[in-house]
Amino acid sequence: MQERRCVLAFLGGTGPEGRGLALRMALAGEQAVIGSRDATRASSAAEELLQVASGKNIQGAENSEAAASCQVAFLTFPYEGQRSTLEALGGALDGKIVVDVIAPMVFQRGRGASALEVTAGSAAEEAQEILPNSQVVAAFQNVSAEELQQPGTVMDGDVVVCSDHAEAKVLVMDLVRKIPDLRPVDGGALANAKYVEQITPLLVNINRIHKIHAGIRIVGL
Amino acid sequence: MQERRCVLAFLGGTGPEGRGLALRMALAGEQAVIGSRDATRASSAAEELLQVASGKNIQGAENSEAAASCQVAFLTFPYEGQRSTLEALGGALDGKIVVDVIAPMVFQRGRGASALEVTAGSAAEEAQEILPNSQVVAAFQNVSAEELQQPGTVMDGDVVVCSDHAEAKVLVMDLVRKIPDLRPVDGGALANAKYVEQITPLLVNINRIHKIHAGIRIVGL
């Protein structure tokens, strides 16, 4: 932890976002554990990533094992699974940093992506409510999972990082800098995660119009 | 209208957003009318702007007169006034393009800016409901009013433009290009205005942290 080198778990990490972030973090020298409800699927995903990142440290494990072994857990599953997944983990994430990557969205034919309403305000605030003993940080919601999975692609954009825990926020901002050329932007309190999460359906809809993988940059900094 | 040269009204335009947009449009050669509930205040604002943009075409008028005389009306008052102002205008905006610049927000001590919930989804969708015979376009919500008012400042960022009216959207995207170096980005349907409006409180809070006038840019285009 002194050198900011730690075990990073990607819970529900067999999807594009989890694979992409695990790959980039492993390529930067971090120890990545792909978590899944199914340990076999997790191991398969880890093996596939190792073909792109040979010699790097990527393993697969059942979600609860990944959570228990890590210092930082990334939530990289769809919003629908957040409450049940976190509640099932019991106290495994107590005292740990939890990076909520989730942007609650629904897709409708003809309408595209829409933000799902979340009673807590945002997925990240809901995660903090479910995990009062963890330090929840919202980040990476607007980053293209497709581009993360292409290690040759230089990421162009900003990651707005929101949290009510200052030290955890600094650590996650340092993790953002490990992915070339992403830039972390201090986005203030966790209450601001709502606005960052809702940028994702906008980007998804812009992607459909322009046939791109859009990201955002905060200008004026 | 053929040459995209038209009378632009800035309703409730004596505030920073209205002044800034009117100034920039007048500097680009457009005819700007500052509207206000109070014709005297509107004329004062127009005279002040003419000191920065001498020889340009800026006038002041009571809101209803400004609405009646224009081809394109910008809504540049706080959200709280939207319904009453638009309803009071009756049919003056029928058949016209209405650019909703409003980002519904509230400021709370210690918490900063928060998005106000709007039943229609967004201020822009609400305006379209109130004005079924107008072509509502959502734009400019994320642009710094302070920087708009400094004609020497090159604007750095994107204006995401959302509308259900394709031709109106194209015209407003052309108006965006008149402000150096703003870039219009087609943001799809008016339903996406919700996400764009909610970027504004995020930017306001980022401004407070970083002591800047932040804007956004869509990367990957």
CSV table of C-alpha atoms in Angstrom, one decimal:
chain,number,residue,atom,x,y,z
A,1,MET,CA,0.0,0.0,0.0
A,2,GLN,CA,2.9,2.4,0.7
A,3,GLU,CA,3.9,2.2,-3.0
A,4,ARG,CA,0.3,2.2,-4.0
A,5,ARG,CA,0.7,-1.4,-5.2
A,6,CYS,CA,-2.2,-3.5,-4.1
A,7,VAL,CA,-4.5,-6.3,-5.0
A,8,LEU,CA,-7.3,-5.0,-7.2
A,9,ALA,CA,-10.5,-7.0,-7.4
A,10,PHE,CA,-12.9,-6.6,-10.4
A,11,LEU,CA,-16.1,-7.9,-9.0
A,12,GLY,CA,-18.4,-9.1,-11.8
A,13,GLY,CA,-15.4,-8.5,-13.8
A,14,THR,CA,-16.0,-11.0,-16.7
A,15,GLY,CA,-17.8,-8.3,-18.7
A,16,PRO,CA,-16.2,-5.7,-21.0
A,17,GLU,CA,-15.7,-3.0,-18.3
A,18,GLY,CA,-14.1,-5.4,-15.8
A,19,ARG,CA,-11.9,-7.1,-18.4
A,20,GLY,CA,-10.8,-3.7,-19.7
A,21,LEU,CA,-9.9,-2.2,-16.4
A,22,ALA,CA,-8.2,-5.4,-15.1
A,23,LEU,CA,-6.2,-5.6,-18.3
A,24,ARG,CA,-5.0,-2.0,-18.0
A,25,MET,CA,-4.2,-2.2,-14.4
A,26,ALA,CA,-2.3,-5.5,-14.9
A,27,LEU,CA,-0.3,-3.9,-17.7
A,28,ALA,CA,0.6,-1.1,-15.3
A,29,GLY,CA,2.0,-3.7,-12.9
A,30,GLU,CA,-0.9,-4.0,-10.5
A,31,GLN,CA,-2.2,-7.3,-9.3
A,32,ALA,CA,-5.6,-8.0,-10.7
A,33,VAL,CA,-8.2,-10.5,-9.6
A,34,ILE,CA,-11.3,-11.0,-11.9
A,35,GLY,CA,-14.2,-11.9,-9.7
A,36,SER,CA,-17.4,-13.7,-10.8
A,37,ARG,CA,-20.2,-15.6,-9.2
A,38,ASP,CA,-18.7,-18.5,-11.2
A,39,ALA,CA,-15.1,-19.2,-10.4
A,40,THR,CA,-14.6,-21.1,-13.6
A,41,ARG,CA,-15.8,-18.2,-15.7
A,42,ALA,CA,-13.5,-15.8,-13.7
A,43,SER,CA,-10.5,-18.1,-14.4
A,44,SER,CA,-11.3,-18.3,-18.1
A,45,ALA,CA,-11.5,-14.5,-18.4
A,46,ALA,CA,-8.2,-14.2,-16.5
A,47,GLU,CA,-6.6,-16.6,-18.9
A,48,GLU,CA,-7.9,-14.8,-21.9
A,49,LEU,CA,-6.5,-11.5,-20.6
A,50,LEU,CA,-3.1,-13.1,-19.9
A,51,GLN,CA,-2.9,-13.9,-23.7
A,52,VAL,CA,-2.8,-10.1,-24.2
A,53,ALA,CA,-0.8,-9.3,-21.1
A,54,SER,CA,1.6,-12.3,-20.8
A,55,GLY,CA,3.7,-12.3,-17.7
A,56,LYS,CA,1.4,-10.0,-15.9
A,57,ASN,CA,-0.5,-10.7,-12.7
A,58,ILE,CA,-4.1,-11.6,-13.4
A,59,GLN,CA,-6.1,-14.3,-11.6
A,60,GLY,CA,-9.7,-15.4,-11.5
A,61,ALA,CA,-11.7,-16.1,-8.3
A,62,GLU,CA,-15.3,-16.4,-7.0
A,63,ASN,CA,-16.5,-12.9,-6.1
A,64,SER,CA,-16.4,-13.4,-2.4
A,65,GLU,CA,-12.8,-14.7,-2.5
A,66,ALA,CA,-11.7,-11.8,-4.8
A,67,ALA,CA,-13.3,-9.4,-2.3
A,68,ALA,CA,-11.6,-11.0,0.6
A,69,SER,CA,-8.2,-10.9,-1.0
A,70,CYS,CA,-8.2,-7.3,-2.3
A,71,GLN,CA,-7.4,-3.9,-1.0
A,72,VAL,CA,-9.4,-2.2,-3.7
A,73,ALA,CA,-12.6,-3.6,-5.2
A,74,PHE,CA,-14.0,-2.3,-8.5
A,75,LEU,CA,-17.8,-2.9,-9.0
A,76,THR,CA,-18.0,-3.8,-12.7
A,77,PHE,CA,-21.3,-5.5,-13.1
A,78,PRO,CA,-24.6,-4.1,-14.3
A,79,TYR,CA,-26.6,-2.0,-11.9
A,80,GLU,CA,-29.3,-4.5,-11.5
A,81,GLY,CA,-26.9,-6.8,-9.6
A,82,GLN,CA,-25.4,-4.2,-7.2
A,83,ARG,CA,-27.6,-4.6,-4.1
A,84,SER,CA,-27.7,-8.4,-4.1
A,85,THR,CA,-24.0,-8.7,-4.9
A,86,LEU,CA,-22.9,-6.3,-2.2
A,87,GLU,CA,-25.2,-7.7,0.4
A,88,ALA,CA,-24.0,-11.2,-0.3
A,89,LEU,CA,-20.4,-10.2,0.3
A,90,GLY,CA,-21.3,-9.4,4.0
A,91,GLY,CA,-18.4,-7.7,5.6
A,92,ALA,CA,-15.7,-8.7,3.1
A,93,LEU,CA,-15.3,-5.1,1.9
A,94,ASP,CA,-15.3,-3.5,5.3
A,95,GLY,CA,-12.4,-1.0,5.6
A,96,LYS,CA,-11.6,-1.3,1.9
A,97,ILE,CA,-11.8,1.1,-1.0
A,98,VAL,CA,-14.7,0.3,-3.3
A,99,VAL,CA,-14.6,1.9,-6.8
A,100,ASP,CA,-18.1,2.1,-8.3
A,101,VAL,CA,-17.9,2.0,-12.1
A,102,ILE,CA,-21.6,1.5,-12.6
A,103,ALA,CA,-23.8,3.8,-14.6
A,104,PRO,CA,-27.4,2.7,-14.1
A,105,MET,CA,-29.0,2.5,-17.6
A,106,VAL,CA,-31.7,0.9,-19.6
A,107,PHE,CA,-31.9,0.5,-23.4
A,108,GLN,CA,-35.1,0.9,-25.2
A,109,ARG,CA,-35.7,0.3,-28.9
A,110,GLY,CA,-36.0,3.6,-30.8
A,111,ARG,CA,-35.0,5.7,-27.7
A,112,GLY,CA,-31.5,4.5,-27.0
A,113,ALA,CA,-30.0,4.6,-23.6
A,114,SER,CA,-31.7,6.3,-20.6
A,115,ALA,CA,-30.5,6.7,-17.1
A,116,LEU,CA,-32.3,4.6,-14.5
A,117,GLU,CA,-33.6,6.4,-11.5
A,118,VAL,CA,-31.9,5.4,-8.3
A,119,THR,CA,-33.5,6.2,-4.9
A,120,ALA,CA,-30.1,7.0,-3.3
A,121,GLY,CA,-29.3,9.5,-6.1
A,122,SER,CA,-26.7,7.4,-7.8
A,123,ALA,CA,-25.4,3.8,-7.9
A,124,ALA,CA,-22.3,5.0,-6.0
A,125,GLU,CA,-24.3,6.6,-3.2
A,126,GLU,CA,-26.4,3.4,-2.9
A,127,ALA,CA,-23.2,1.3,-2.7
A,128,GLN,CA,-22.0,3.6,0.1
A,129,GLU,CA,-25.3,3.1,1.9
A,130,ILE,CA,-25.0,-0.7,1.6
A,131,LEU,CA,-21.3,-0.6,2.6
A,132,PRO,CA,-21.1,2.0,5.4
A,133,ASN,CA,-17.7,0.6,6.5
A,134,SER,CA,-16.1,0.9,3.1
A,135,GLN,CA,-14.8,4.0,1.3
A,136,VAL,CA,-16.8,4.3,-1.9
A,137,VAL,CA,-15.3,6.2,-4.8
A,138,ALA,CA,-17.1,6.8,-8.0
A,139,ALA,CA,-14.9,6.6,-11.2
A,140,PHE,CA,-14.5,5.3,-14.7
A,141,GLN,CA,-18.2,5.3,-15.6
A,142,ASN,CA,-17.6,7.3,-18.8
A,143,VAL,CA,-14.7,5.4,-20.1
A,144,SER,CA,-15.2,3.2,-23.2
A,145,ALA,CA,-14.9,-0.5,-22.2
A,146,GLU,CA,-14.1,-1.4,-25.8
A,147,GLU,CA,-11.1,0.9,-25.8
A,148,LEU,CA,-9.9,-0.3,-22.4
A,149,GLN,CA,-9.7,-3.8,-23.9
A,150,GLN,CA,-7.5,-2.7,-26.7
A,151,PRO,CA,-4.1,-2.2,-24.9
A,152,GLY,CA,-2.7,-0.3,-27.9
A,153,THR,CA,-5.3,2.4,-27.7
A,154,VAL,CA,-4.3,5.5,-25.9
A,155,MET,CA,-7.3,6.6,-23.9
A,156,ASP,CA,-8.3,10.2,-24.6
A,157,GLY,CA,-10.4,11.7,-21.9
A,158,ASP,CA,-10.9,12.4,-18.2
A,159,VAL,CA,-12.1,10.3,-15.3
A,160,VAL,CA,-14.1,12.4,-12.9
A,161,VAL,CA,-13.5,11.0,-9.4
A,162,CYS,CA,-16.1,11.6,-6.7
A,163,SER,CA,-15.9,10.5,-3.0
A,164,ASP,CA,-16.5,11.6,0.5
A,165,HIS,CA,-13.3,9.9,1.5
A,166,ALA,CA,-10.3,12.1,0.7
A,167,GLU,CA,-7.5,9.5,0.9
A,168,ALA,CA,-9.4,6.9,-1.0
A,169,LYS,CA,-10.1,9.5,-3.7
A,170,VAL,CA,-6.3,10.3,-4.0
A,171,LEU,CA,-5.5,6.6,-4.3
A,172,VAL,CA,-8.1,6.1,-7.1
A,173,MET,CA,-6.9,9.2,-8.9
A,174,ASP,CA,-3.4,7.6,-8.8
A,175,LEU,CA,-4.8,4.5,-10.3
A,176,VAL,CA,-6.4,6.5,-13.2
A,177,ARG,CA,-3.0,7.9,-14.0
A,178,LYS,CA,-1.7,4.4,-14.6
A,179,ILE,CA,-3.8,4.2,-17.8
A,180,PRO,CA,-2.2,6.2,-20.7
A,181,ASP,CA,-3.5,9.0,-21.3
A,182,LEU,CA,-6.4,9.1,-18.9
A,183,ARG,CA,-6.5,12.1,-16.6
A,184,PRO,CA,-8.2,12.1,-13.2
A,185,VAL,CA,-10.3,15.1,-12.3
A,186,ASP,CA,-11.4,15.7,-8.7
A,187,GLY,CA,-15.2,15.7,-9.0
A,188,GLY,CA,-15.8,16.5,-5.3
A,189,ALA,CA,-18.3,14.7,-3.1
A,190,LEU,CA,-20.0,11.4,-3.8
A,191,ALA,CA,-23.2,13.3,-4.4
A,192,ASN,CA,-21.8,14.5,-7.7
A,193,ALA,CA,-21.5,10.9,-8.9
A,194,LYS,CA,-25.1,11.2,-10.0
A,195,TYR,CA,-24.2,13.6,-12.7
A,196,VAL,CA,-21.2,11.6,-13.8
A,197,GLU,CA,-23.2,8.4,-14.1
A,198,GLN,CA,-25.8,10.2,-16.2
A,199,ILE,CA,-23.1,11.3,-18.7
A,200,THR,CA,-22.8,7.7,-19.7
A,201,PRO,CA,-26.2,7.3,-21.4
A,202,LEU,CA,-25.6,10.6,-23.2
A,203,LEU,CA,-22.3,9.3,-24.5
A,204,VAL,CA,-23.9,6.0,-25.5
A,205,ASN,CA,-26.5,7.9,-27.5
A,206,ILE,CA,-23.8,10.2,-29.0
A,207,ASN,CA,-21.8,7.1,-30.0
A,208,ARG,CA,-24.9,5.8,-31.9
A,209,ILE,CA,-25.2,9.0,-33.9
A,210,HIS,CA,-21.5,9.5,-34.6
A,211,LYS,CA,-20.4,5.8,-34.7
A,212,ILE,CA,-17.6,6.5,-32.3
A,213,HIS,CA,-16.5,5.6,-28.7
A,214,ALA,CA,-17.0,9.0,-27.1
A,215,GLY,CA,-15.5,10.1,-23.8
A,216,ILE,CA,-15.5,13.5,-22.0
A,217,ARG,CA,-12.9,16.0,-21.1
A,218,ILE,CA,-13.2,18.8,-18.6
A,219,VAL,CA,-11.8,21.9,-20.3
A,220,GLY,CA,-10.5,24.9,-18.5
A,221,LEU,CA,-8.4,23.0,-16.0
B,1,MET,CA,-33.4,33.2,-42.8
B,2,GLN,CA,-31.8,32.0,-46.0
B,3,GLU,CA,-28.5,33.3,-45.0
B,4,ARG,CA,-29.0,32.1,-41.4
B,5,ARG,CA,-29.2,35.7,-40.4
B,6,CYS,CA,-32.1,36.4,-38.2
B,7,VAL,CA,-33.3,38.3,-35.2
B,8,LEU,CA,-32.3,36.5,-32.0
B,9,ALA,CA,-34.2,37.3,-28.8
B,10,PHE,CA,-32.6,36.5,-25.4
B,11,LEU,CA,-35.6,36.3,-23.1
B,12,GLY,CA,-34.8,37.1,-19.5
B,13,GLY,CA,-31.5,38.1,-21.1
B,14,THR,CA,-30.3,40.7,-18.6
B,15,GLY,CA,-28.5,38.0,-16.6
B,16,PRO,CA,-25.0,36.7,-17.3
B,17,GLU,CA,-26.0,33.9,-19.7
B,18,GLY,CA,-28.3,36.2,-21.8
B,19,ARG,CA,-25.8,39.0,-21.9
B,20,GLY,CA,-22.9,36.7,-22.8
B,21,LEU,CA,-24.8,34.9,-25.6
B,22,ALA,CA,-26.3,38.2,-27.0
B,23,LEU,CA,-22.8,39.8,-27.0
B,24,ARG,CA,-21.2,36.9,-28.8
B,25,MET,CA,-24.0,36.6,-31.4
B,26,ALA,CA,-24.0,40.4,-32.0
B,27,LEU,CA,-20.2,40.3,-32.4
B,28,ALA,CA,-20.7,37.6,-35.1
B,29,GLY,CA,-23.1,39.9,-37.0
B,30,GLU,CA,-26.4,38.7,-35.8
B,31,GLN,CA,-29.2,41.0,-34.6
B,32,ALA,CA,-29.7,40.6,-30.9
B,33,VAL,CA,-32.7,41.7,-28.8
B,34,ILE,CA,-32.3,41.5,-25.0
B,35,GLY,CA,-35.7,40.7,-23.5
B,36,SER,CA,-36.8,41.4,-19.9
B,37,ARG,CA,-40.0,41.8,-18.0
B,38,ASP,CA,-38.8,45.4,-17.6
B,39,ALA,CA,-38.2,47.2,-20.9
B,40,THR,CA,-36.0,49.8,-19.2
B,41,ARG,CA,-33.7,47.1,-17.7
B,42,ALA,CA,-33.5,45.4,-21.1
B,43,SER,CA,-32.4,48.7,-22.8
B,44,SER,CA,-29.8,49.3,-20.1
B,45,ALA,CA,-28.3,45.9,-20.6
B,46,ALA,CA,-28.3,46.4,-24.4
B,47,GLU,CA,-26.5,49.8,-24.0
B,48,GLU,CA,-23.9,48.2,-21.7
B,49,LEU,CA,-23.2,45.5,-24.2
B,50,LEU,CA,-22.9,48.1,-27.0
B,51,GLN,CA,-20.0,49.6,-25.1
B,52,VAL,CA,-18.1,46.4,-25.7
B,53,ALA,CA,-19.6,45.7,-29.1
B,54,SER,CA,-19.9,49.2,-30.6
B,55,GLY,CA,-21.6,49.4,-34.0
B,56,LYS,CA,-23.2,46.0,-33.5
B,57,ASN,CA,-26.9,45.4,-33.5
B,58,ILE,CA,-28.2,45.0,-29.9
B,59,GLN,CA,-31.5,46.3,-28.6
B,60,GLY,CA,-33.6,46.0,-25.5
B,61,ALA,CA,-37.3,45.2,-25.3
B,62,GLU,CA,-40.0,43.9,-23.1
B,63,ASN,CA,-40.0,40.0,-23.3
B,64,SER,CA,-43.2,39.7,-25.3
B,65,GLU,CA,-42.1,42.3,-27.8
B,66,ALA,CA,-38.7,40.6,-28.1
B,67,ALA,CA,-40.5,37.2,-28.6
B,68,ALA,CA,-42.8,38.7,-31.2
B,69,SER,CA,-39.9,40.2,-33.3
B,70,CYS,CA,-37.5,37.3,-33.3
B,71,GLN,CA,-37.0,34.2,-35.4
B,72,VAL,CA,-35.1,32.4,-32.7
B,73,ALA,CA,-35.7,32.9,-28.9
B,74,PHE,CA,-33.1,31.9,-26.3
B,75,LEU,CA,-34.5,31.1,-22.8
B,76,THR,CA,-31.8,32.6,-20.6
B,77,PHE,CA,-33.6,33.1,-17.2
B,78,PRO,CA,-33.5,30.8,-14.2
B,79,TYR,CA,-35.6,27.6,-14.3
B,80,GLU,CA,-38.0,28.9,-11.7
B,81,GLY,CA,-39.4,31.4,-14.2
B,82,GLN,CA,-39.7,29.1,-17.2
B,83,ARG,CA,-43.4,28.1,-17.0
B,84,SER,CA,-44.8,31.5,-16.0
B,85,THR,CA,-42.7,33.3,-18.6
B,86,LEU,CA,-43.5,30.9,-21.5
B,87,GLU,CA,-47.2,30.8,-20.6
B,88,ALA,CA,-47.4,34.6,-20.4
B,89,LEU,CA,-46.0,34.8,-24.0
B,90,GLY,CA,-49.1,33.1,-25.4
B,91,GLY,CA,-48.6,32.2,-29.0
B,92,ALA,CA,-45.7,34.6,-29.6
B,93,LEU,CA,-43.3,31.8,-30.1
B,94,ASP,CA,-45.5,29.6,-32.3
B,95,GLY,CA,-43.6,28.4,-35.3
B,96,LYS,CA,-40.3,29.6,-34.0
B,97,ILE,CA,-37.1,28.0,-32.8
B,98,VAL,CA,-36.7,28.2,-29.0
B,99,VAL,CA,-33.2,27.5,-27.6
B,100,ASP,CA,-33.4,26.4,-24.0
B,101,VAL,CA,-30.2,27.3,-22.2
B,102,ILE,CA,-31.6,26.5,-18.8
B,103,ALA,CA,-30.0,24.0,-16.4
B,104,PRO,CA,-32.4,23.6,-13.4
B,105,MET,CA,-30.2,23.9,-10.3
B,106,VAL,CA,-30.3,24.8,-6.6
B,107,PHE,CA,-27.4,25.9,-4.4
B,108,GLN,CA,-27.1,24.7,-0.9
B,109,ARG,CA,-24.6,25.8,1.7
B,110,GLY,CA,-21.9,23.2,2.2
B,111,ARG,CA,-23.3,21.0,-0.6
B,112,GLY,CA,-22.8,23.2,-3.6
B,113,ALA,CA,-25.0,22.9,-6.7
B,114,SER,CA,-27.6,20.2,-7.2
B,115,ALA,CA,-29.8,19.5,-10.2
B,116,LEU,CA,-33.5,20.2,-9.6
B,117,GLU,CA,-35.8,17.4,-10.4
B,118,VAL,CA,-38.1,18.3,-13.4
B,119,THR,CA,-41.3,16.2,-13.9
B,120,ALA,CA,-40.9,16.5,-17.7
B,121,GLY,CA,-37.4,15.1,-17.5
B,122,SER,CA,-35.6,18.3,-18.3
B,123,ALA,CA,-36.2,22.0,-18.6
B,124,ALA,CA,-36.1,21.7,-22.4
B,125,GLU,CA,-38.7,18.9,-22.5
B,126,GLU,CA,-40.9,21.0,-20.2
B,127,ALA,CA,-40.5,24.0,-22.6
B,128,GLN,CA,-41.5,21.8,-25.5
B,129,GLU,CA,-44.6,20.6,-23.6
B,130,ILE,CA,-45.6,24.2,-22.9
B,131,LEU,CA,-44.8,25.3,-26.5
B,132,PRO,CA,-46.1,22.5,-28.7
B,133,ASN,CA,-46.0,24.7,-31.8
B,134,SER,CA,-42.4,25.8,-31.3
B,135,GLN,CA,-39.2,23.8,-32.2
B,136,VAL,CA,-37.3,23.5,-28.9
B,137,VAL,CA,-33.6,22.9,-29.1
B,138,ALA,CA,-31.5,22.4,-25.9
B,139,ALA,CA,-28.0,24.0,-26.1
B,140,PHE,CA,-25.4,26.1,-24.3
B,141,GLN,CA,-26.2,24.9,-20.8
B,142,ASN,CA,-22.6,24.0,-20.0
B,143,VAL,CA,-21.0,27.1,-21.4
B,144,SER,CA,-19.4,29.6,-18.9
B,145,ALA,CA,-21.5,32.8,-18.8
B,146,GLU,CA,-18.5,34.6,-17.4
B,147,GLU,CA,-16.3,33.7,-20.4
B,148,LEU,CA,-19.1,34.5,-22.9
B,149,GLN,CA,-19.1,38.0,-21.5
B,150,GLN,CA,-15.4,38.4,-22.1
B,151,PRO,CA,-15.2,38.8,-25.9
B,152,GLY,CA,-11.4,38.3,-25.9
B,153,THR,CA,-11.8,34.9,-24.4
B,154,VAL,CA,-11.7,32.0,-26.9
B,155,MET,CA,-14.3,29.5,-25.7
B,156,ASP,CA,-12.8,26.1,-25.3
B,157,GLY,CA,-15.3,23.3,-25.3
B,158,ASP,CA,-18.3,21.7,-26.9
B,159,VAL,CA,-22.0,22.6,-27.0
B,160,VAL,CA,-24.1,19.4,-27.1
B,161,VAL,CA,-27.3,20.2,-29.1
B,162,CYS,CA,-30.4,18.1,-28.6
B,163,SER,CA,-33.7,18.4,-30.3
B,164,ASP,CA,-36.5,16.5,-31.9
B,165,HIS,CA,-36.6,19.0,-34.8
B,166,ALA,CA,-33.8,18.2,-37.3
B,167,GLU,CA,-33.7,21.5,-39.2
B,168,ALA,CA,-33.9,23.6,-36.0
B,169,LYS,CA,-31.0,21.6,-34.6
B,170,VAL,CA,-28.9,22.3,-37.7
B,171,LEU,CA,-29.6,26.1,-37.5
B,172,VAL,CA,-28.6,26.1,-33.8
B,173,MET,CA,-25.5,24.1,-34.5
B,174,ASP,CA,-24.6,26.8,-37.0
B,175,LEU,CA,-25.1,29.5,-34.4
B,176,VAL,CA,-22.8,27.7,-32.0
B,177,ARG,CA,-20.0,27.9,-34.7
B,178,LYS,CA,-20.3,31.6,-34.7
B,179,ILE,CA,-18.6,31.7,-31.2
B,180,PRO,CA,-14.9,31.0,-31.5
B,181,ASP,CA,-13.9,28.2,-30.8
B,182,LEU,CA,-17.0,26.5,-29.6
B,183,ARG,CA,-17.9,23.3,-31.4
B,184,PRO,CA,-21.5,21.9,-31.7
B,185,VAL,CA,-22.0,18.2,-31.1
B,186,ASP,CA,-25.2,16.6,-32.3
B,187,GLY,CA,-26.6,15.2,-29.0
B,188,GLY,CA,-29.6,13.5,-30.5
B,189,ALA,CA,-33.2,13.7,-29.2
B,190,LEU,CA,-34.5,16.3,-26.8
B,191,ALA,CA,-34.8,13.5,-24.2
B,192,ASN,CA,-30.9,13.6,-24.0
B,193,ALA,CA,-31.1,17.3,-22.8
B,194,LYS,CA,-31.7,15.9,-19.3
B,195,TYR,CA,-28.1,14.6,-19.1
B,196,VAL,CA,-26.6,17.7,-20.6
B,197,GLU,CA,-28.5,20.0,-18.2
B,198,GLN,CA,-27.2,17.9,-15.3
B,199,ILE,CA,-23.6,18.3,-16.4
B,200,THR,CA,-23.9,22.0,-15.3
B,201,PRO,CA,-24.2,21.4,-11.5
B,202,LEU,CA,-21.2,19.0,-11.9
B,203,LEU,CA,-19.2,21.7,-13.6
B,204,VAL,CA,-20.2,24.3,-11.1
B,205,ASN,CA,-19.0,22.0,-8.3
B,206,ILE,CA,-15.7,21.3,-10.2
B,207,ASN,CA,-15.3,25.1,-10.6
B,208,ARG,CA,-15.4,25.5,-6.9
B,209,ILE,CA,-12.8,22.9,-6.3
B,210,HIS,CA,-10.4,23.9,-9.0
B,211,LYS,CA,-11.1,27.7,-9.1
B,212,ILE,CA,-11.8,27.7,-12.9
B,213,HIS,CA,-14.5,28.1,-15.4
B,214,ALA,CA,-14.9,24.5,-16.6
B,215,GLY,CA,-16.5,23.3,-19.7
B,216,ILE,CA,-16.8,19.9,-21.4
B,217,ARG,CA,-15.5,18.4,-24.6
B,218,ILE,CA,-16.7,15.2,-26.2
B,219,VAL,CA,-13.5,13.3,-27.1
B,220,GLY,CA,-13.4,10.6,-29.8
B,221,LEU,CA,-15.2,12.6,-32.4
